[in-house]
Amino acid sequence: EAGVAQSPRYKIIEKRQSVAFWCNPISGHATLYWYQQILGQGPKLLIQFQNNGVVDDSQLPKDRFSAERLKGVDSTLKIQPAKLEDSAVYLCASRSVGGGTDTQYFGPGTRLTVL
Amino acid sequence: QKEVEQNSGPLSVPEGAIASLNCTYSDRVSQSFFWYRQYSGKSPELIMSIYSNGDKEDGRFTAQLNKASQYVSLLIRDSQPSDSATYLCAVRRSGGSYIPTFGRGTSLIVHP
């Protein structure tokens, strides 16, 4: 079973530029999460999708961040314009429920550096 | 008050010892508790989940939950250098959107 795929793995941009990240969850996983992990901290949820609908985006800075999951499969997270404090690893995860287990599987992440 | 608190460490233990990692949480309606391991530069990986008070064992790992004290811990027996990583505690409310809240993690160093 293929894992959660993310691209790009690394991105360096200047402040005020825009950037987009892509995520393809594990096949069949209806729930998809985007997290922001700043160095030395735990992951912070930005947005959760259930199929193609948004379940929670209360911590997403909507003035600059947007995300979509149009067909209920892969997802894109965009930042426009980027700020220095957006430098972080952006993690995508998908969730599997069943058989007595409830597990989030994380992708490798995209490391964003804003200069 | 932070929702999920962990000592950032580092916690240093010798090889073969028991490593004890602790986590406290503030939301009394939390129902699901998870421990993730994160190697440097890698993404988190689930190693244990626990939902009921008491102990849950899986190989060298034991998770302990005390809801009355709002405390969850992870014990690693016979610690190996390969266990050196950051251990993240995550807590989730029952029902709703199933969103976990993560602590900042505890760095564990197992030295030979």
Tab-separated table of C-alpha atoms in Angstrom:
chain	number	residue	atom	x	y	z
A	1	GLU	CA	0.000	0.000	0.000
A	2	ALA	CA	1.468	3.319	-1.062
A	3	GLY	CA	1.816	5.965	1.636
A	4	VAL	CA	0.760	9.597	1.693
A	5	ALA	CA	2.546	11.473	-1.087
A	6	GLN	CA	3.519	15.129	-0.883
A	7	SER	CA	5.308	17.494	-3.199
A	8	PRO	CA	7.505	19.373	-3.338
A	9	ARG	CA	9.722	18.155	-0.512
A	10	TYR	CA	11.497	21.479	-0.156
A	11	LYS	CA	10.634	25.018	-1.183
A	12	ILE	CA	12.456	28.303	-0.680
A	13	ILE	CA	10.645	31.541	-1.489
A	14	GLU	CA	10.892	35.233	-0.746
A	15	LYS	CA	8.350	36.844	1.580
A	16	ARG	CA	5.223	38.069	-0.179
A	17	GLN	CA	5.546	35.361	-2.839
A	18	SER	CA	2.982	32.602	-3.190
A	19	VAL	CA	3.486	28.858	-2.868
A	20	ALA	CA	1.386	25.716	-3.248
A	21	PHE	CA	1.763	22.258	-1.781
A	22	TRP	CA	0.184	19.066	-3.046
A	23	CYS	CA	-0.914	15.958	-1.183
A	24	ASN	CA	-2.237	12.593	-2.343
A	25	PRO	CA	-3.577	10.542	0.574
A	26	ILE	CA	-3.624	6.782	0.907
A	27	SER	CA	-6.215	5.305	-1.413
A	28	GLY	CA	-9.623	5.034	0.198
A	29	HIS	CA	-8.900	7.371	3.108
A	30	ALA	CA	-11.768	9.827	3.336
A	31	THR	CA	-10.224	12.091	5.969
A	32	LEU	CA	-7.313	14.332	5.073
A	33	TYR	CA	-5.461	16.777	7.322
A	34	TRP	CA	-2.966	19.563	6.731
A	35	TYR	CA	-0.653	20.416	9.626
A	36	GLN	CA	1.976	23.080	10.147
A	37	GLN	CA	4.984	22.053	12.229
A	38	ILE	CA	7.351	24.801	13.291
A	39	LEU	CA	10.791	23.674	14.436
A	40	GLY	CA	10.695	22.491	18.037
A	41	GLN	CA	6.909	22.308	18.212
A	42	GLY	CA	4.272	19.685	17.647
A	43	PRO	CA	2.126	19.655	14.514
A	44	LYS	CA	-0.665	22.219	14.503
A	45	LEU	CA	-3.791	21.413	12.521
A	46	LEU	CA	-4.607	23.859	9.758
A	47	ILE	CA	-7.542	22.153	8.079
A	48	GLN	CA	-9.385	18.834	8.019
A	49	PHE	CA	-11.338	17.467	5.069
A	50	GLN	CA	-13.861	14.660	5.053
A	51	ASN	CA	-14.088	13.617	1.398
A	52	ASN	CA	-14.270	16.987	-0.386
A	53	GLY	CA	-15.889	18.908	2.474
A	54	VAL	CA	-14.162	21.009	5.117
A	55	VAL	CA	-14.718	19.688	8.652
A	56	ASP	CA	-12.577	22.177	10.554
A	57	ASP	CA	-10.516	25.131	9.392
A	58	SER	CA	-10.653	27.170	12.579
A	59	GLN	CA	-6.853	27.456	12.798
A	60	LEU	CA	-6.264	28.247	9.136
A	61	PRO	CA	-5.133	31.884	8.620
A	62	LYS	CA	-7.710	32.499	5.941
A	63	ASP	CA	-6.357	35.882	4.923
A	64	ARG	CA	-3.352	34.138	3.380
A	65	PHE	CA	-3.898	30.372	3.442
A	66	SER	CA	-6.354	28.398	1.344
A	67	ALA	CA	-6.885	24.705	0.751
A	68	GLU	CA	-9.055	22.578	-1.456
A	69	ARG	CA	-9.845	18.946	-2.080
A	70	LEU	CA	-12.076	19.181	-5.098
A	71	LYS	CA	-12.643	15.521	-5.972
A	72	GLY	CA	-12.263	14.123	-2.483
A	73	VAL	CA	-8.868	12.634	-3.243
A	74	ASP	CA	-5.788	14.820	-3.552
A	75	SER	CA	-5.522	18.227	-1.945
A	76	THR	CA	-3.680	21.504	-2.413
A	77	LEU	CA	-2.641	23.994	0.269
A	78	LYS	CA	-1.711	27.495	-0.858
A	79	ILE	CA	-0.087	30.435	0.889
A	80	GLN	CA	-0.405	33.882	-0.665
A	81	PRO	CA	1.416	36.054	0.287
A	82	ALA	CA	3.951	34.228	2.435
A	83	LYS	CA	5.415	35.715	5.593
A	84	LEU	CA	8.664	34.898	7.367
A	85	GLU	CA	6.728	33.151	10.152
A	86	ASP	CA	5.292	30.666	7.645
A	87	SER	CA	8.660	28.903	7.550
A	88	ALA	CA	7.808	25.408	8.742
A	89	VAL	CA	7.214	21.846	7.623
A	90	TYR	CA	3.752	21.328	6.145
A	91	LEU	CA	2.515	17.833	6.822
A	92	CYS	CA	-0.362	16.108	5.132
A	93	ALA	CA	-1.987	13.127	6.819
A	94	SER	CA	-4.837	10.780	6.028
A	95	ARG	CA	-6.845	8.700	8.427
A	96	SER	CA	-7.794	5.057	8.462
A	97	VAL	CA	-10.578	3.815	10.709
A	98	GLY	CA	-11.672	0.248	11.092
A	99	GLY	CA	-10.865	-3.093	12.615
A	100	GLY	CA	-10.458	-1.529	16.037
A	101	THR	CA	-7.823	0.870	14.848
A	102	ASP	CA	-7.837	4.599	14.193
A	103	THR	CA	-4.596	5.736	12.657
A	104	GLN	CA	-3.285	8.858	11.014
A	105	TYR	CA	-0.608	8.317	8.397
A	106	PHE	CA	1.646	11.260	7.704
A	107	GLY	CA	3.328	12.122	4.449
A	108	PRO	CA	7.009	13.110	4.311
A	109	GLY	CA	6.179	16.797	4.548
A	110	THR	CA	7.177	19.890	2.618
A	111	ARG	CA	9.845	22.040	4.252
A	112	LEU	CA	9.131	25.693	3.454
A	113	THR	CA	11.706	28.407	3.994
A	114	VAL	CA	10.565	32.008	3.590
A	115	LEU	CA	13.407	34.515	3.193
B	1	GLN	CA	-2.674	26.904	29.850
B	2	LYS	CA	-1.470	24.722	27.010
B	3	GLU	CA	-3.858	21.945	26.026
B	4	VAL	CA	-1.218	19.210	25.877
B	5	GLU	CA	1.991	19.614	27.844
B	6	GLN	CA	5.195	17.661	27.543
B	7	ASN	CA	8.660	18.279	28.916
B	8	SER	CA	10.768	19.121	25.871
B	9	GLY	CA	13.810	17.335	27.333
B	10	PRO	CA	16.141	16.039	26.220
B	11	LEU	CA	15.643	12.914	28.289
B	12	SER	CA	18.870	10.952	28.266
B	13	VAL	CA	18.906	7.279	29.265
B	14	PRO	CA	21.511	4.547	28.905
B	15	GLU	CA	20.957	1.666	26.527
B	16	GLY	CA	18.882	-1.070	28.141
B	17	ALA	CA	17.191	1.252	30.632
B	18	ILE	CA	13.512	2.164	30.868
B	19	ALA	CA	12.610	5.528	29.353
B	20	SER	CA	9.554	7.223	30.839
B	21	LEU	CA	7.823	9.952	28.863
B	22	ASN	CA	5.000	11.980	30.335
B	23	CYS	CA	2.138	14.074	29.032
B	24	THR	CA	-0.628	16.052	30.725
B	25	TYR	CA	-3.722	17.464	29.093
B	26	SER	CA	-6.254	20.087	30.070
B	27	ASP	CA	-9.469	19.043	28.297
B	28	ARG	CA	-11.392	16.684	30.584
B	29	VAL	CA	-13.584	15.395	27.750
B	30	SER	CA	-10.569	13.992	25.909
B	31	GLN	CA	-11.160	10.369	25.034
B	32	SER	CA	-8.385	9.222	22.722
B	33	PHE	CA	-4.667	9.408	23.350
B	34	PHE	CA	-1.794	8.744	20.996
B	35	TRP	CA	1.967	8.542	21.092
B	36	TYR	CA	3.905	9.318	17.933
B	37	ARG	CA	7.609	8.928	17.285
B	38	GLN	CA	9.326	11.462	15.070
B	39	TYR	CA	12.890	10.993	13.934
B	40	SER	CA	14.819	14.136	13.060
B	41	GLY	CA	13.781	15.376	9.638
B	42	LYS	CA	11.056	12.770	9.300
B	43	SER	CA	7.294	12.787	9.754
B	44	PRO	CA	5.483	11.477	12.853
B	45	GLU	CA	4.690	7.778	13.071
B	46	LEU	CA	2.016	6.355	15.363
B	47	ILE	CA	3.413	3.881	17.874
B	48	MET	CA	0.644	3.571	20.498
B	49	SER	CA	-2.953	4.554	21.027
B	50	ILE	CA	-4.908	4.200	24.274
B	51	TYR	CA	-8.541	4.896	25.059
B	52	SER	CA	-9.210	3.431	28.536
B	53	ASN	CA	-7.684	3.972	31.946
B	54	GLY	CA	-4.851	1.622	32.763
B	55	ASP	CA	-1.955	0.153	30.857
B	56	LYS	CA	-1.641	-0.994	27.268
B	57	GLU	CA	1.421	-2.940	26.212
B	58	ASP	CA	2.835	-3.475	22.738
B	59	GLY	CA	6.250	-5.059	22.618
B	60	ARG	CA	8.725	-2.852	24.450
B	61	PHE	CA	6.208	-0.007	24.682
B	62	THR	CA	3.609	0.511	27.425
B	63	ALA	CA	1.141	3.378	27.421
B	64	GLN	CA	-0.459	4.340	30.712
B	65	LEU	CA	-3.585	6.472	31.025
B	66	ASN	CA	-5.093	8.108	34.106
B	67	LYS	CA	-8.077	10.230	33.103
B	68	ALA	CA	-8.757	11.399	36.650
B	69	SER	CA	-5.297	12.935	36.800
B	70	GLN	CA	-5.387	13.907	33.098
B	71	TYR	CA	-2.101	12.158	32.565
B	72	VAL	CA	-0.779	9.786	29.925
B	73	SER	CA	2.672	8.265	29.793
B	74	LEU	CA	4.798	6.084	27.570
B	75	LEU	CA	7.334	3.619	28.911
B	76	ILE	CA	10.001	2.190	26.650
B	77	ARG	CA	11.687	-0.886	28.085
B	78	ASP	CA	15.161	-2.040	27.079
B	79	SER	CA	15.791	1.292	25.343
B	80	GLN	CA	17.925	1.127	22.218
B	81	PRO	CA	19.906	3.874	20.459
B	82	SER	CA	17.414	3.505	17.594
B	83	ASP	CA	14.706	4.755	19.982
B	84	SER	CA	16.398	8.168	20.021
B	85	ALA	CA	13.758	10.496	18.592
B	86	THR	CA	11.136	13.031	19.603
B	87	TYR	CA	7.991	11.516	21.096
B	88	LEU	CA	4.787	13.440	20.505
B	89	CYS	CA	1.714	13.050	22.680
B	90	ALA	CA	-1.625	13.734	20.974
B	91	VAL	CA	-5.038	14.002	22.586
B	92	ARG	CA	-8.430	13.967	20.938
B	93	ARG	CA	-11.970	14.700	22.078
B	94	SER	CA	-14.695	12.164	21.534
B	95	GLY	CA	-17.038	12.652	18.617
B	96	GLY	CA	-17.029	15.773	16.541
B	97	SER	CA	-14.315	16.251	13.999
B	98	TYR	CA	-11.727	13.851	15.476
B	99	ILE	CA	-9.029	16.482	15.548
B	100	PRO	CA	-5.997	15.580	17.650
B	101	THR	CA	-4.054	18.223	19.568
B	102	PHE	CA	-0.334	17.594	19.768
B	103	GLY	CA	2.138	18.449	22.484
B	104	ARG	CA	5.512	19.890	21.544
B	105	GLY	CA	7.217	16.554	22.045
B	106	THR	CA	9.942	15.164	24.282
B	107	SER	CA	13.367	14.507	22.841
B	108	LEU	CA	14.748	11.129	23.916
B	109	ILE	CA	18.421	10.250	23.640
B	110	VAL	CA	19.488	6.674	24.289
B	111	HIS	CA	23.246	6.490	24.668
B	112	PRO	CA	25.269	3.271	24.297
